[in-house]
PDB file of C-alpha atoms in Angstrom:
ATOM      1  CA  UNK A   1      -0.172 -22.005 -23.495  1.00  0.00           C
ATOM      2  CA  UNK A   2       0.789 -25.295 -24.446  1.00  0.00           C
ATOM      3  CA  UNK A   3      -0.471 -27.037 -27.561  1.00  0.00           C
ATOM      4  CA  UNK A   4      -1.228 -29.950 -25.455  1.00  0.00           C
ATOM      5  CA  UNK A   5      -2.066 -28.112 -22.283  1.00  0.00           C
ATOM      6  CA  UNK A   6      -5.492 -28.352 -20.793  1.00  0.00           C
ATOM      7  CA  UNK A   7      -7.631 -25.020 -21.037  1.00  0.00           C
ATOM      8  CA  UNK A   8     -10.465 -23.592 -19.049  1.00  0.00           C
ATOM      9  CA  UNK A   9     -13.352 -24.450 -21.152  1.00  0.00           C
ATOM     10  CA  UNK A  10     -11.794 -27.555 -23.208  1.00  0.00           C
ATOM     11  CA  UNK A  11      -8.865 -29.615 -24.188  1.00  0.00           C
ATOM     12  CA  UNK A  12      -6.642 -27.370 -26.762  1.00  0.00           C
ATOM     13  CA  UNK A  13      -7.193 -30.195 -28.978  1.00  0.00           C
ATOM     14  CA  UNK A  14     -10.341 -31.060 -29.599  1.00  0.00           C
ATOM     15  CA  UNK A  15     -12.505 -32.216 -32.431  1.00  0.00           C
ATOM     16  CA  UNK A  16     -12.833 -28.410 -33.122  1.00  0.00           C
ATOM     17  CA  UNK A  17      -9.311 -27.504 -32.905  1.00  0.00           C
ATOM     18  CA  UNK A  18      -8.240 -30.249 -35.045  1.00  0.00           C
ATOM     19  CA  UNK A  19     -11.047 -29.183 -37.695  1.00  0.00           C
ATOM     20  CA  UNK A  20      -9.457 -25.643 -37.646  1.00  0.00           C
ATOM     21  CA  UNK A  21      -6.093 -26.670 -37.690  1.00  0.00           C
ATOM     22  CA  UNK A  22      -6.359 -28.186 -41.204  1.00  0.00           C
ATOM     23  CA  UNK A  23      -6.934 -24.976 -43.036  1.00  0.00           C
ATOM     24  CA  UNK A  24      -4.355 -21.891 -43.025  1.00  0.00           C
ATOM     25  CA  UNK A  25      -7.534 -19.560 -41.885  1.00  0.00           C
ATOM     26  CA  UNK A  26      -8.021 -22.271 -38.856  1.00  0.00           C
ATOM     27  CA  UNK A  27      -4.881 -22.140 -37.595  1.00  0.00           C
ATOM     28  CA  UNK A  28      -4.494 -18.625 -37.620  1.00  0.00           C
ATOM     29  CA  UNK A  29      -7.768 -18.262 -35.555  1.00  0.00           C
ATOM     30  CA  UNK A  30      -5.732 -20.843 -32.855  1.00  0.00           C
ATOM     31  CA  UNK A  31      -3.069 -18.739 -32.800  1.00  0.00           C
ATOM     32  CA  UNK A  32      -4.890 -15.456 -32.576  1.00  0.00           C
ATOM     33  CA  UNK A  33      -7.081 -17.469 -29.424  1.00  0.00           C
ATOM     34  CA  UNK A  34      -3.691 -18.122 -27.675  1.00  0.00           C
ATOM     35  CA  UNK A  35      -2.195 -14.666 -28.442  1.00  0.00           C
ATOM     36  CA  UNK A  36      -5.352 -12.694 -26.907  1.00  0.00           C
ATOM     37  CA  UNK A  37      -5.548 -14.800 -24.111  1.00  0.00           C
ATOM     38  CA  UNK A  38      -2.002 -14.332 -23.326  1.00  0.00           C
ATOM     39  CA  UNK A  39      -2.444 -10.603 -23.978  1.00  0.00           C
ATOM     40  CA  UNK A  40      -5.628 -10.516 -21.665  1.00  0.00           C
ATOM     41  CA  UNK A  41      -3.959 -12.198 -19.184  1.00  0.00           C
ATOM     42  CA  UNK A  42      -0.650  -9.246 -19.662  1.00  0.00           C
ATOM     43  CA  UNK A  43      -2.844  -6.562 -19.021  1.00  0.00           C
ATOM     44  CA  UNK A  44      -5.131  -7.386 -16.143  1.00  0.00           C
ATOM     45  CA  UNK A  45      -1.539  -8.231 -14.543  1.00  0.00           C
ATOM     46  CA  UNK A  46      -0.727  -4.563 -15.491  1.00  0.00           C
ATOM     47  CA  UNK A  47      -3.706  -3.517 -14.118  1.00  0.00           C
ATOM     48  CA  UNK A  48      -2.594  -5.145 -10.783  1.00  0.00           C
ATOM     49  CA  UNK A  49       0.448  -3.715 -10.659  1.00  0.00           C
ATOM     50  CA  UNK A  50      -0.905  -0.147 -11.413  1.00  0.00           C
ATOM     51  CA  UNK A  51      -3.290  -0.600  -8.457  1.00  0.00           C
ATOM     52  CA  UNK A  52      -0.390  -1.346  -6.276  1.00  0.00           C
ATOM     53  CA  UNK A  53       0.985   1.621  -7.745  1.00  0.00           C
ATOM     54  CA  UNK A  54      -1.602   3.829  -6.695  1.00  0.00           C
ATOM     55  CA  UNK A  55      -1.848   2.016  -3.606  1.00  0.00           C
ATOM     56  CA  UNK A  56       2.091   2.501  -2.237  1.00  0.00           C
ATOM     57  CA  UNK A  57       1.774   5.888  -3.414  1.00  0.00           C
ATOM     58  CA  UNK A  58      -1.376   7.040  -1.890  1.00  0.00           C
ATOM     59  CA  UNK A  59      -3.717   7.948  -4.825  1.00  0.00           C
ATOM     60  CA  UNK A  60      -7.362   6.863  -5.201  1.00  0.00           C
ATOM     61  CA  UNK A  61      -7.125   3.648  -6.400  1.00  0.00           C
ATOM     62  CA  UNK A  62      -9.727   4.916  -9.341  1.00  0.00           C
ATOM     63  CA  UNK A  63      -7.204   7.161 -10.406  1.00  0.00           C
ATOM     64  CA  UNK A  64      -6.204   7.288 -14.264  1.00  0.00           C
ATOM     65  CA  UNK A  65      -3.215   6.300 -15.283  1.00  0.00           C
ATOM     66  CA  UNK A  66      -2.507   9.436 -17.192  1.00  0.00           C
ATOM     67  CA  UNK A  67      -3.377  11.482 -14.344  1.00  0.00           C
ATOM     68  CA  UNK A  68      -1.248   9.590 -12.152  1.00  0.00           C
ATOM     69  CA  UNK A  69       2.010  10.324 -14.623  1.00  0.00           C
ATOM     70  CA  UNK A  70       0.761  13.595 -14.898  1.00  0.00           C
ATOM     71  CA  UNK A  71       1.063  13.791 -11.173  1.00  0.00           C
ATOM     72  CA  UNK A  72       4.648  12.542 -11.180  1.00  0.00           C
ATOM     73  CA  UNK A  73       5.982  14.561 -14.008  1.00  0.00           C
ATOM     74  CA  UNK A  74       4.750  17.922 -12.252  1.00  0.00           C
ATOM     75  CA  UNK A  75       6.483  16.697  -8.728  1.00  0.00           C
ATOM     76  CA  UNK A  76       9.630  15.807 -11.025  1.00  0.00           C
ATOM     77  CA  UNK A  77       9.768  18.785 -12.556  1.00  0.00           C
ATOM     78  CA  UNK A  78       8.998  20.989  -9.101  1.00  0.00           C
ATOM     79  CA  UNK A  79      11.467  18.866  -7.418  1.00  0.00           C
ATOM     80  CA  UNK A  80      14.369  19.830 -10.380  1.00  0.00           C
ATOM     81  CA  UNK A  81      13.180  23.423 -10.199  1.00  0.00           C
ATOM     82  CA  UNK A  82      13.488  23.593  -6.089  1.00  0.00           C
ATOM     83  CA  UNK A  83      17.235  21.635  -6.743  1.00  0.00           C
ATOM     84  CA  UNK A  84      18.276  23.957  -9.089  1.00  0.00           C
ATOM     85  CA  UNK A  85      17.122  27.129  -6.857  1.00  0.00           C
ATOM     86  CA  UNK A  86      18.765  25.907  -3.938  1.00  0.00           C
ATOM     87  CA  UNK A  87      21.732  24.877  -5.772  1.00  0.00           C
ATOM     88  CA  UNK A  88      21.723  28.546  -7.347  1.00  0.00           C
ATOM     89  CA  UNK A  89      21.500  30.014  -3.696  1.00  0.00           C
ATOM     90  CA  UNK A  90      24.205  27.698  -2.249  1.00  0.00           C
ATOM     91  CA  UNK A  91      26.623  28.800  -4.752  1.00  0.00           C
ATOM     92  CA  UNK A  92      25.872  32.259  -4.272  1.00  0.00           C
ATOM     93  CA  UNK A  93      26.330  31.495  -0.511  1.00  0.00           C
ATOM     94  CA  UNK A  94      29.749  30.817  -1.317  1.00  0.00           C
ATOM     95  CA  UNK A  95      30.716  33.321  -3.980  1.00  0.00           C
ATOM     96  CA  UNK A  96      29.865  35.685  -1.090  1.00  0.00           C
ATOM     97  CA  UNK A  97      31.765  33.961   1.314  1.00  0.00           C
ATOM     98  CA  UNK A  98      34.499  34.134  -0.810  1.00  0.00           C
ATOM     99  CA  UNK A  99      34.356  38.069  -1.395  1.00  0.00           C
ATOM    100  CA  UNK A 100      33.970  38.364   2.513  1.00  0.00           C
ATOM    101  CA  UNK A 101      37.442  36.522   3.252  1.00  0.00           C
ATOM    102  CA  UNK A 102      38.988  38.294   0.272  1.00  0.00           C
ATOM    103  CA  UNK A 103      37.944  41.442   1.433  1.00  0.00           C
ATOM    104  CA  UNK A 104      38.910  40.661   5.087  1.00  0.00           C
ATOM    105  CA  UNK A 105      42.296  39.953   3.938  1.00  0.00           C
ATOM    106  CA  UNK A 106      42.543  43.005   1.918  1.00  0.00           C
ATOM    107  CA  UNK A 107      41.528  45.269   5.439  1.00  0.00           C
ATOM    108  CA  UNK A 108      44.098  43.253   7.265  1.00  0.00           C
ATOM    109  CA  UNK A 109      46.937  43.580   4.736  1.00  0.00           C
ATOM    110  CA  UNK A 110      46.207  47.455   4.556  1.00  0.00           C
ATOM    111  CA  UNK A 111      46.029  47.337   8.663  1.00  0.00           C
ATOM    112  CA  UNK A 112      49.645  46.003   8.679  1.00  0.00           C
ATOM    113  CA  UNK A 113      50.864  48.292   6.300  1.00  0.00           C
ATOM    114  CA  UNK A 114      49.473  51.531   8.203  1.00  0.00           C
ATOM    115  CA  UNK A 115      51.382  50.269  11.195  1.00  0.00           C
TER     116      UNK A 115
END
């Protein structure tokens, strides 16, 4: 906030503030005030946000966040494992292809020289 912008409880400068702003310790206490308000402020909006989280994803809304990541990494890592395998079984799909035409090719090459 704003030096001179009004605050919840008080004016930011008043008779107090003023006092503490004349020693080194005082104004570090202001600025520490503003900082963890700010701060506070950061992570209830991050709390928010991971409740919308949970939310658009389905989960409990109680749910930690380190079981929620937790959650994701294992589908990640499923979903890379599944990709691979499939990947793995469409190649194979083709090398075998591949050997079938070559082989048909070979049958009808040794059909035309027979005749």
């Amino acid at each position: 906030p704003e030096k001179n912008a009004p605050d919840d409880e008080d004016e930011v400068d008043s008779p107090e503030d003023e006092l503490l702003g004349a020693t080194p310790m005082g104004r570090f206490s202001l600025s520490a005030e503003s900082k963890i308000k700010s701060l506070s402020n950061e992570f209830d909006s991050a709390k928010s946000s991971f409740a919308d989280l949970l939310e658009f994803f389905g989960e409990d809304t109680t749910m930690t966040p380190e079981a929620f990541f937790c959650t994701v990494n294992t589908f990640v890592s499923m979903f890379d494992q599944t990709h691979k395998e499939l990947k793995r079984k469409e190649e194979a799909k083709e090398r075998k292809k591949r050997i079938d035409e070559k082989r048909k090719l070979r049958e009808e090459a040794a059909k035309k020289s027979k005749a």
